[in-house]
DNA sequence: GTCTATACTACGATAGAC
DNA sequence: GTCTATCGTAGTATAGAC
């Protein structure tokens, strides 16, 4: 499947060098095919770029299907169960951000966030949207003191703690005095992340 | 001062399009000068890029001087004072991330985090390093239960909540159902951020 | 479908006038 | 110091063979 091979390579190159910085010649060469096959399969550089966004959205949906399962029938849960599920979801996000696999597509997404194009719209509509509303419905049970229209804000602040592990990876490594985050550092970060999240979710009533 | 003008424009263009995507022609044109003045002042495109990093580091140090002031003599503080200072610092970071000014250089920094070059080293050594150690010394008083070598991790997780306001701005806007973050949304986010941070910092003892 | 060959455009660097 | 002019390279797109 030449299309998938081109997309995988392109996500890496676009993420690393940006849309203009990446070259279709290099992408084709690294995929062991001719540059013109990009035109054939995707219509051109722009088409390949959008195909990358769709591919990432699909992978995200797939990877976070277990998380989404935990947001089902949220309205029937008591507060403790909702908190427990949110802790599990945050930890899954953290594991994703820590995982090697996220390196390539995270670069792509973070880039799009800075200067959103049509590709961001596809990422949001194709994956992020469902996660945000799912987490929002759990937050509504966990923190009934927060007005409905502020749940999205709270979700993003929670999510920020995991996002930083990718979006500011270079600084995180400096802060930990390491050159990369492996099993030991990851476990420590997740431990603090869990206790932070628990502290946040337990608040608002006392 | 043509150098400053070129740097200001370049930070915007490099942040938007990346190192390769930005063109010295456009940067020069937007600065109302000839392309060859980049060669004259900075030796070339790479020199201009590094000058941008140094410029941002200097601006960051300047802007966060008040924060740094709050980290002085941290070892003499009691826990409540340390927490109060950390809340103030986190809020200042949040204001920076929410502020229009951060838009340009934040793009530049986030890009460097994804694929660090020599420019990241300059950003870290020139600005981030001092902030991290400063916050670390306050955290040591606020959360004496956390081992010393894990304070950097906690600082980054805290910082992540503010970082998300810039690094994932597009998603934050979607989550809030707005197209931009102005005074009202900013105040709401900072309110939640403060209570989240307080909950985190108050933890660890009970 | 995948290749080679080529057309056209834009890039960064540099030389040299002023 | 700042400009114009030009060189060599590398980019995307496309036409056409197989």
CSV table of C-alpha atoms (C1' of nucleotides) in Angstrom, one decimal:
chain,number,residue,atom,x,y,z
A,1,UNK,CA,0.0,0.0,0.0
A,2,UNK,CA,2.0,2.9,-1.3
A,3,UNK,CA,-0.5,5.5,-0.1
A,4,UNK,CA,0.0,4.6,3.6
A,5,UNK,CA,3.7,4.5,3.2
A,6,UNK,CA,3.7,8.0,1.8
A,7,UNK,CA,1.4,9.2,4.5
A,8,UNK,CA,3.6,7.8,7.3
A,9,UNK,CA,6.7,9.4,5.9
A,10,UNK,CA,4.9,12.6,5.2
A,11,UNK,CA,3.6,12.9,8.8
A,12,UNK,CA,7.2,12.6,10.0
A,13,UNK,CA,8.6,15.1,7.5
A,14,UNK,CA,5.7,17.7,7.8
A,15,UNK,CA,5.9,17.5,11.6
A,16,UNK,CA,9.7,18.0,11.6
A,17,UNK,CA,10.0,20.7,8.9
A,18,UNK,CA,6.6,22.1,8.5
A,19,UNK,CA,4.5,22.3,5.3
A,20,UNK,CA,7.0,24.4,3.3
A,21,UNK,CA,10.1,22.9,4.9
A,22,UNK,CA,9.2,19.4,3.9
A,23,UNK,CA,9.9,18.5,0.3
A,24,UNK,CA,7.8,16.1,-1.8
A,25,UNK,CA,11.1,14.9,-3.4
A,26,UNK,CA,12.4,13.7,0.0
A,27,UNK,CA,9.1,12.3,1.1
A,28,UNK,CA,8.9,10.2,-2.1
A,29,UNK,CA,12.5,9.2,-1.9
A,30,UNK,CA,12.1,8.0,1.7
A,31,UNK,CA,9.0,6.1,0.7
A,32,UNK,CA,11.0,4.5,-2.2
A,33,UNK,CA,8.8,5.8,-4.9
A,34,UNK,CA,8.8,8.6,-7.5
A,35,UNK,CA,7.7,12.1,-6.6
A,36,UNK,CA,4.9,12.0,-9.2
A,37,UNK,CA,3.1,9.3,-7.3
A,38,UNK,CA,2.2,11.9,-4.8
A,39,UNK,CA,0.4,13.8,-7.5
A,40,UNK,CA,-1.3,10.6,-8.6
A,41,UNK,CA,-2.5,9.5,-5.2
A,42,UNK,CA,-3.2,12.8,-3.5
A,43,UNK,CA,-3.3,15.4,-6.2
A,44,UNK,CA,-0.3,17.3,-4.9
A,45,UNK,CA,1.5,18.4,-1.8
A,46,UNK,CA,-1.6,20.0,-0.2
A,47,UNK,CA,-3.7,16.8,-0.8
A,48,UNK,CA,-1.0,14.7,0.9
A,49,UNK,CA,-1.0,17.1,3.9
A,50,UNK,CA,-4.7,16.8,4.4
A,51,UNK,CA,-4.5,13.1,4.0
A,52,UNK,CA,-2.0,13.1,6.9
A,53,UNK,CA,-4.5,15.0,9.1
A,54,UNK,CA,-7.2,12.4,8.3
A,55,UNK,CA,-4.8,9.6,9.0
A,56,UNK,CA,-3.8,11.0,12.4
A,57,UNK,CA,-7.5,11.6,13.3
A,58,UNK,CA,-8.3,8.0,12.5
A,59,UNK,CA,-5.3,6.7,14.6
A,60,UNK,CA,-6.3,8.9,17.5
A,61,UNK,CA,-9.9,7.6,17.5
A,62,UNK,CA,-8.6,4.1,17.4
A,63,UNK,CA,-6.1,4.6,20.2
A,64,UNK,CA,-8.5,6.3,22.5
A,65,UNK,CA,-11.5,4.1,21.9
A,66,UNK,CA,-11.0,2.6,25.5
A,67,UNK,CA,-11.1,6.1,26.9
A,68,UNK,CA,-14.2,6.9,25.0
A,69,UNK,CA,-15.8,3.7,26.4
A,70,UNK,CA,-15.3,5.2,29.9
A,71,UNK,CA,-17.3,8.3,29.0
A,72,UNK,CA,-20.5,6.3,28.1
A,73,UNK,CA,-23.5,6.7,30.4
A,74,UNK,CA,-21.6,9.3,32.4
A,75,UNK,CA,-24.9,10.9,33.7
A,76,UNK,CA,-25.7,7.7,35.7
A,77,UNK,CA,-22.4,7.8,37.7
A,78,UNK,CA,-21.9,9.0,41.2
A,79,UNK,CA,-19.1,11.4,41.9
A,80,UNK,CA,-16.5,8.9,43.0
A,81,UNK,CA,-16.9,6.7,39.9
A,82,UNK,CA,-16.7,9.7,37.6
A,83,UNK,CA,-13.4,10.8,39.3
A,84,UNK,CA,-12.0,7.3,39.1
A,85,UNK,CA,-12.8,7.2,35.3
A,86,UNK,CA,-11.3,10.6,34.7
A,87,UNK,CA,-8.1,9.5,36.5
A,88,UNK,CA,-7.9,6.5,34.2
A,89,UNK,CA,-8.5,8.7,31.1
A,90,UNK,CA,-5.9,11.3,32.1
A,91,UNK,CA,-3.4,8.5,32.7
A,92,UNK,CA,-4.1,7.1,29.2
A,93,UNK,CA,-3.5,10.5,27.7
A,94,UNK,CA,-0.3,10.7,29.6
A,95,UNK,CA,0.8,7.3,28.4
A,96,UNK,CA,0.0,8.4,24.8
A,97,UNK,CA,2.1,11.6,25.2
A,98,UNK,CA,5.0,9.6,26.8
A,99,UNK,CA,4.8,6.9,24.1
A,100,UNK,CA,7.3,6.9,21.2
A,101,UNK,CA,4.5,6.6,18.7
A,102,UNK,CA,3.1,10.0,19.5
A,103,UNK,CA,6.4,11.7,18.6
A,104,UNK,CA,5.6,11.9,14.9
A,105,UNK,CA,2.0,12.9,14.8
A,106,UNK,CA,2.2,15.1,17.9
A,107,UNK,CA,4.6,17.3,16.1
A,108,UNK,CA,2.1,17.6,13.3
A,109,UNK,CA,-0.7,18.5,15.6
A,110,UNK,CA,1.2,21.0,17.7
A,111,UNK,CA,2.3,22.7,14.5
A,112,UNK,CA,-1.3,23.0,13.3
A,113,UNK,CA,-2.4,24.4,16.7
A,114,UNK,CA,0.0,27.3,16.2
A,115,UNK,CA,-1.3,28.3,12.8
A,116,UNK,CA,-4.5,26.3,12.1
A,117,UNK,CA,-5.4,25.4,8.5
A,118,UNK,CA,-8.0,23.1,7.1
A,119,UNK,CA,-6.0,20.2,8.5
A,120,UNK,CA,-6.7,21.3,12.1
A,121,UNK,CA,-10.4,21.4,11.3
A,122,UNK,CA,-10.1,17.7,10.2
A,123,UNK,CA,-8.2,16.8,13.3
A,124,UNK,CA,-10.7,18.5,15.6
A,125,UNK,CA,-13.9,17.2,13.9
A,126,UNK,CA,-12.3,13.8,13.3
A,127,UNK,CA,-11.1,13.1,16.8
A,128,UNK,CA,-10.6,15.8,19.4
A,129,UNK,CA,-14.2,16.8,19.5
A,130,UNK,CA,-15.5,13.5,20.8
A,131,UNK,CA,-12.8,13.4,23.5
A,132,UNK,CA,-13.6,16.8,24.7
A,133,UNK,CA,-17.3,16.2,25.0
A,134,UNK,CA,-16.7,12.8,26.6
A,135,UNK,CA,-14.4,14.2,29.3
A,136,UNK,CA,-16.8,17.1,29.7
A,137,UNK,CA,-19.7,14.8,30.6
A,138,UNK,CA,-17.6,13.1,33.2
A,139,UNK,CA,-16.4,16.4,34.6
A,140,UNK,CA,-20.0,17.4,35.0
A,141,UNK,CA,-20.4,14.6,37.5
A,142,UNK,CA,-17.0,14.9,39.2
A,143,UNK,CA,-17.3,18.7,39.7
A,144,UNK,CA,-21.0,19.6,39.9
A,145,UNK,CA,-19.9,23.0,41.3
A,146,UNK,CA,-18.6,24.1,37.9
A,147,UNK,CA,-21.0,25.8,35.5
A,148,UNK,CA,-21.7,23.8,32.3
A,149,UNK,CA,-20.2,26.4,30.0
A,150,UNK,CA,-16.9,26.3,31.9
A,151,UNK,CA,-16.4,22.5,31.8
A,152,UNK,CA,-14.5,22.7,28.5
A,153,UNK,CA,-12.0,25.2,30.1
A,154,UNK,CA,-11.5,22.8,33.0
A,155,UNK,CA,-11.0,19.9,30.6
A,156,UNK,CA,-8.3,21.8,28.7
A,157,UNK,CA,-6.4,22.8,31.9
A,158,UNK,CA,-6.4,19.1,33.0
A,159,UNK,CA,-5.3,18.1,29.6
A,160,UNK,CA,-2.5,20.7,29.7
A,161,UNK,CA,-0.7,18.7,32.3
A,162,UNK,CA,-0.4,15.8,29.9
A,163,UNK,CA,0.1,17.9,26.8
A,164,UNK,CA,3.2,19.5,28.3
A,165,UNK,CA,4.9,16.1,28.1
A,166,UNK,CA,4.9,16.4,24.3
A,167,UNK,CA,4.6,20.0,23.5
A,168,UNK,CA,7.4,21.1,25.8
A,169,UNK,CA,9.3,17.8,25.8
A,170,UNK,CA,12.7,19.4,25.4
A,171,UNK,CA,12.1,21.6,28.5
A,172,UNK,CA,10.7,18.6,30.5
A,173,UNK,CA,13.9,16.7,29.8
A,174,UNK,CA,16.0,19.6,30.9
A,175,UNK,CA,13.9,20.0,34.1
A,176,UNK,CA,14.4,16.3,34.9
A,177,UNK,CA,18.1,16.4,34.0
A,178,UNK,CA,17.7,13.7,31.5
A,179,UNK,CA,17.9,13.5,27.7
A,180,UNK,CA,14.8,11.3,27.2
A,181,UNK,CA,11.8,10.2,29.1
A,182,UNK,CA,11.9,6.4,29.6
A,183,UNK,CA,10.0,4.0,31.9
A,184,UNK,CA,11.3,5.4,35.2
A,185,UNK,CA,10.7,9.1,34.5
A,186,UNK,CA,7.3,8.2,32.9
A,187,UNK,CA,6.2,6.4,36.0
A,188,UNK,CA,7.2,9.3,38.3
A,189,UNK,CA,5.4,11.8,36.1
A,190,UNK,CA,2.3,9.8,36.0
A,191,UNK,CA,2.3,9.4,39.7
A,192,UNK,CA,2.4,13.1,40.3
A,193,UNK,CA,-0.1,13.7,37.5
A,194,UNK,CA,-2.6,11.3,39.2
A,195,UNK,CA,-2.3,13.0,42.6
A,196,UNK,CA,-2.5,16.4,41.0
A,197,UNK,CA,-5.7,15.4,39.1
A,198,UNK,CA,-7.2,13.8,42.1
A,199,UNK,CA,-6.6,17.0,44.1
A,200,UNK,CA,-8.2,19.1,41.4
A,201,UNK,CA,-11.2,16.8,41.0
A,202,UNK,CA,-11.8,16.5,44.7
A,203,UNK,CA,-12.0,20.3,45.1
A,204,UNK,CA,-15.0,22.6,44.7
A,205,UNK,CA,-17.1,21.3,47.6
A,206,UNK,CA,-15.2,21.8,50.8
B,1,UNK,CA,17.4,50.2,14.1
B,2,UNK,CA,17.1,47.9,11.1
B,3,UNK,CA,18.4,44.9,13.1
B,4,UNK,CA,15.5,45.0,15.5
B,5,UNK,CA,13.0,45.4,12.8
B,6,UNK,CA,14.3,42.4,10.9
B,7,UNK,CA,14.3,40.3,14.1
B,8,UNK,CA,10.7,41.2,15.0
B,9,UNK,CA,9.6,40.3,11.5
B,10,UNK,CA,11.7,37.2,11.5
B,11,UNK,CA,10.3,35.9,14.8
B,12,UNK,CA,6.8,36.1,13.3
B,13,UNK,CA,7.7,34.5,10.0
B,14,UNK,CA,9.9,31.7,11.5
B,15,UNK,CA,7.2,31.0,14.0
B,16,UNK,CA,4.5,30.8,11.4
B,17,UNK,CA,6.3,28.9,8.6
B,18,UNK,CA,9.3,27.3,10.3
B,19,UNK,CA,13.0,27.8,9.4
B,20,UNK,CA,12.7,26.5,5.9
B,21,UNK,CA,9.2,27.8,5.2
B,22,UNK,CA,10.1,31.4,6.0
B,23,UNK,CA,11.9,33.2,3.2
B,24,UNK,CA,14.6,35.8,3.7
B,25,UNK,CA,13.1,37.7,0.8
B,26,UNK,CA,9.7,38.0,2.5
B,27,UNK,CA,11.3,38.9,5.8
B,28,UNK,CA,13.3,41.6,4.2
B,29,UNK,CA,10.4,42.9,2.2
B,30,UNK,CA,8.1,43.1,5.3
B,31,UNK,CA,10.9,45.0,7.0
B,32,UNK,CA,11.2,47.4,4.1
B,33,UNK,CA,14.8,46.6,3.3
B,34,UNK,CA,16.8,44.6,0.9
B,35,UNK,CA,17.4,40.9,1.4
B,36,UNK,CA,21.2,41.3,1.5
B,37,UNK,CA,21.0,43.4,4.6
B,38,UNK,CA,20.2,40.1,6.4
B,39,UNK,CA,23.6,38.9,5.2
B,40,UNK,CA,25.2,42.1,6.3
B,41,UNK,CA,23.8,42.2,9.8
B,42,UNK,CA,23.5,38.5,10.7
B,43,UNK,CA,25.7,36.7,8.2
B,44,UNK,CA,22.8,34.8,6.7
B,45,UNK,CA,19.5,33.1,7.4
B,46,UNK,CA,20.9,30.9,10.2
B,47,UNK,CA,22.4,33.9,12.0
B,48,UNK,CA,19.1,35.7,11.9
B,49,UNK,CA,17.4,32.7,13.3
B,50,UNK,CA,19.8,32.5,16.3
B,51,UNK,CA,19.4,36.3,16.8
B,52,UNK,CA,15.7,35.7,17.1
B,53,UNK,CA,16.2,33.2,19.9
B,54,UNK,CA,18.5,35.5,21.8
B,55,UNK,CA,16.0,38.3,21.4
B,56,UNK,CA,13.1,36.2,22.7
B,57,UNK,CA,15.2,35.1,25.7
B,58,UNK,CA,16.0,38.7,26.6
B,59,UNK,CA,12.3,39.7,26.3
B,60,UNK,CA,11.3,36.7,28.5
B,61,UNK,CA,13.8,37.6,31.2
B,62,UNK,CA,12.6,41.2,31.2
B,63,UNK,CA,8.9,40.3,31.3
B,64,UNK,CA,9.3,37.8,34.1
B,65,UNK,CA,11.7,39.8,36.3
B,66,UNK,CA,8.8,40.4,38.8
B,67,UNK,CA,8.2,36.6,39.0
B,68,UNK,CA,11.9,36.0,39.6
B,69,UNK,CA,11.8,38.6,42.4
B,70,UNK,CA,9.2,36.4,44.1
B,71,UNK,CA,11.6,33.4,44.1
B,72,UNK,CA,14.3,35.2,46.1
B,73,UNK,CA,15.0,33.9,49.6
B,74,UNK,CA,12.6,31.1,49.1
B,75,UNK,CA,14.3,28.9,51.8
B,76,UNK,CA,13.2,31.4,54.5
B,77,UNK,CA,9.5,31.2,53.7
B,78,UNK,CA,6.9,29.2,55.5
B,79,UNK,CA,4.6,27.0,53.5
B,80,UNK,CA,1.7,29.4,53.2
B,81,UNK,CA,3.9,32.2,51.8
B,82,UNK,CA,5.5,29.9,49.3
B,83,UNK,CA,2.1,28.7,48.1
B,84,UNK,CA,0.9,32.3,47.8
B,85,UNK,CA,3.9,33.3,45.8
B,86,UNK,CA,3.5,30.3,43.5
B,87,UNK,CA,-0.1,31.2,42.9
B,88,UNK,CA,1.0,34.7,41.9
B,89,UNK,CA,3.7,33.3,39.6
B,90,UNK,CA,1.4,30.8,37.9
B,91,UNK,CA,-1.1,33.6,37.3
B,92,UNK,CA,1.6,35.8,35.7
B,93,UNK,CA,2.5,32.9,33.4
B,94,UNK,CA,-1.1,32.6,32.5
B,95,UNK,CA,-1.4,36.2,31.7
B,96,UNK,CA,1.6,36.0,29.5
B,97,UNK,CA,0.2,33.0,27.7
B,98,UNK,CA,-3.1,34.8,27.3
B,99,UNK,CA,-1.5,38.1,26.1
B,100,UNK,CA,-1.4,39.0,22.5
B,101,UNK,CA,2.3,39.7,22.6
B,102,UNK,CA,3.1,36.0,23.3
B,103,UNK,CA,1.5,34.9,20.1
B,104,UNK,CA,4.6,35.6,17.9
B,105,UNK,CA,7.4,34.3,20.1
B,106,UNK,CA,5.4,31.4,21.5
B,107,UNK,CA,5.1,29.9,18.0
B,108,UNK,CA,8.8,30.2,17.7
B,109,UNK,CA,9.5,28.5,21.1
B,110,UNK,CA,6.9,25.7,20.6
B,111,UNK,CA,8.5,24.9,17.2
B,112,UNK,CA,11.9,24.6,18.8
B,113,UNK,CA,10.6,22.3,21.5
B,114,UNK,CA,9.4,19.8,18.8
B,115,UNK,CA,12.8,19.6,17.1
B,116,UNK,CA,15.4,21.4,19.2
B,117,UNK,CA,18.3,23.1,17.5
B,118,UNK,CA,21.0,25.4,18.9
B,119,UNK,CA,18.3,28.1,19.2
B,120,UNK,CA,16.5,26.0,21.9
B,121,UNK,CA,19.7,25.9,23.9
B,122,UNK,CA,19.9,29.6,23.8
B,123,UNK,CA,16.3,30.0,24.9
B,124,UNK,CA,16.8,27.5,27.8
B,125,UNK,CA,20.1,28.9,29.0
B,126,UNK,CA,19.0,32.5,28.4
B,127,UNK,CA,15.7,32.4,30.2
B,128,UNK,CA,13.9,29.2,31.0
B,129,UNK,CA,16.6,27.8,33.3
B,130,UNK,CA,16.3,30.6,35.8
B,131,UNK,CA,12.5,30.3,35.9
B,132,UNK,CA,12.6,26.6,36.5
B,133,UNK,CA,15.1,26.7,39.3
B,134,UNK,CA,13.2,29.6,40.9
B,135,UNK,CA,9.9,27.8,40.8
B,136,UNK,CA,11.6,24.7,42.1
B,137,UNK,CA,12.9,26.4,45.2
B,138,UNK,CA,9.4,27.7,46.0
B,139,UNK,CA,7.9,24.2,45.4
B,140,UNK,CA,10.4,22.8,47.8
B,141,UNK,CA,8.8,24.9,50.6
B,142,UNK,CA,5.2,24.4,49.4
B,143,UNK,CA,5.4,20.7,49.0
B,144,UNK,CA,8.1,19.4,51.4
B,145,UNK,CA,6.8,15.9,50.8
B,146,UNK,CA,8.1,15.8,47.2
B,147,UNK,CA,11.7,14.5,46.8
B,148,UNK,CA,14.1,17.1,45.5
B,149,UNK,CA,14.8,15.4,42.2
B,150,UNK,CA,11.1,15.4,41.4
B,151,UNK,CA,10.5,19.1,41.9
B,152,UNK,CA,11.3,19.8,38.3
B,153,UNK,CA,8.7,17.4,37.1
B,154,UNK,CA,6.0,19.0,39.4
B,155,UNK,CA,7.0,22.4,38.1
B,156,UNK,CA,6.5,21.3,34.5
B,157,UNK,CA,3.1,19.7,35.3
B,158,UNK,CA,2.0,23.0,36.9
B,159,UNK,CA,3.3,25.0,34.0
B,160,UNK,CA,1.5,22.7,31.6
B,161,UNK,CA,-1.8,24.1,32.6
B,162,UNK,CA,-0.7,27.6,31.5
B,163,UNK,CA,1.2,26.4,28.5
B,164,UNK,CA,-1.9,24.8,27.0
B,165,UNK,CA,-3.4,28.2,26.7
B,166,UNK,CA,-0.8,28.9,24.0
B,167,UNK,CA,0.4,25.6,22.7
B,168,UNK,CA,-3.1,24.3,22.1
B,169,UNK,CA,-4.9,27.6,21.7
B,170,UNK,CA,-6.9,26.5,18.7
B,171,UNK,CA,-8.4,23.6,20.7
B,172,UNK,CA,-9.0,25.8,23.8
B,173,UNK,CA,-11.0,28.1,21.7
B,174,UNK,CA,-13.0,25.2,20.3
B,175,UNK,CA,-13.6,23.9,23.8
B,176,UNK,CA,-14.9,27.3,25.0
B,177,UNK,CA,-17.0,27.7,21.9
B,178,UNK,CA,-15.3,31.0,21.0
B,179,UNK,CA,-12.9,32.2,18.2
B,180,UNK,CA,-10.5,34.0,20.5
B,181,UNK,CA,-9.7,34.4,24.2
B,182,UNK,CA,-10.4,37.9,25.4
B,183,UNK,CA,-10.8,39.4,28.9
B,184,UNK,CA,-13.9,37.4,30.0
B,185,UNK,CA,-12.6,34.0,29.0
B,186,UNK,CA,-9.1,34.9,30.3
B,187,UNK,CA,-10.5,35.7,33.7
B,188,UNK,CA,-12.5,32.5,33.9
B,189,UNK,CA,-9.5,30.4,32.9
B,190,UNK,CA,-7.3,32.1,35.5
B,191,UNK,CA,-9.9,31.6,38.2
B,192,UNK,CA,-10.0,27.8,37.5
B,193,UNK,CA,-6.2,27.8,37.1
B,194,UNK,CA,-5.8,29.4,40.5
B,195,UNK,CA,-8.1,27.0,42.3
B,196,UNK,CA,-6.5,24.0,40.5
B,197,UNK,CA,-3.0,25.1,41.5
B,198,UNK,CA,-4.1,25.7,45.1
B,199,UNK,CA,-5.6,22.3,45.3
B,200,UNK,CA,-2.3,20.7,44.0
B,201,UNK,CA,-0.1,22.7,46.3
B,202,UNK,CA,-2.2,22.1,49.3
B,203,UNK,CA,-1.9,18.4,48.8
B,204,UNK,CA,0.7,15.9,50.0
B,205,UNK,CA,0.2,16.2,53.7
B,206,UNK,CA,-3.3,15.1,54.6
C,1,DG,C1',0.0,2.6,-11.2
C,2,DT,C1',4.6,3.9,-11.4
C,3,DC,C1',8.4,5.7,-13.6
C,4,DT,C1',11.7,9.5,-16.2
C,5,DA,C1',12.3,14.0,-18.0
C,6,DT,C1',11.4,18.6,-18.0
C,7,DA,C1',9.2,23.3,-17.3
C,8,DC,C1',8.8,26.8,-14.2
C,9,DT,C1',9.2,29.2,-10.0
C,10,DA,C1',11.4,30.6,-5.7
C,11,DC,C1',15.0,30.1,-2.6
C,12,DG,C1',19.7,31.8,-0.2
C,13,DA,C1',24.1,33.7,-1.1
C,14,DT,C1',27.0,36.9,-3.1
C,15,DA,C1',29.3,40.5,-5.9
C,16,DG,C1',29.6,45.2,-6.7
C,17,DA,C1',27.6,50.0,-7.3
C,18,DC,C1',26.6,53.9,-4.4
D,1,DG,C1',25.0,50.5,5.5
D,2,DT,C1',21.8,49.7,1.9
D,3,DC,C1',20.7,48.8,-2.7
D,4,DT,C1',20.3,46.0,-7.5
D,5,DA,C1',21.6,42.2,-10.3
D,6,DT,C1',22.8,37.6,-10.9
D,7,DC,C1',24.2,32.7,-9.9
D,8,DG,C1',23.4,28.1,-8.6
D,9,DT,C1',20.2,25.1,-6.3
D,10,DA,C1',16.0,23.0,-5.0
D,11,DG,C1',11.1,23.2,-4.9
D,12,DT,C1',6.2,21.6,-7.2
D,13,DA,C1',3.8,20.4,-11.0
D,14,DT,C1',3.1,18.0,-15.2
D,15,DA,C1',3.5,15.5,-19.6
D,16,DG,C1',4.3,11.2,-21.5
D,17,DA,C1',6.6,6.4,-21.7
D,18,DC,C1',5.8,1.8,-20.0
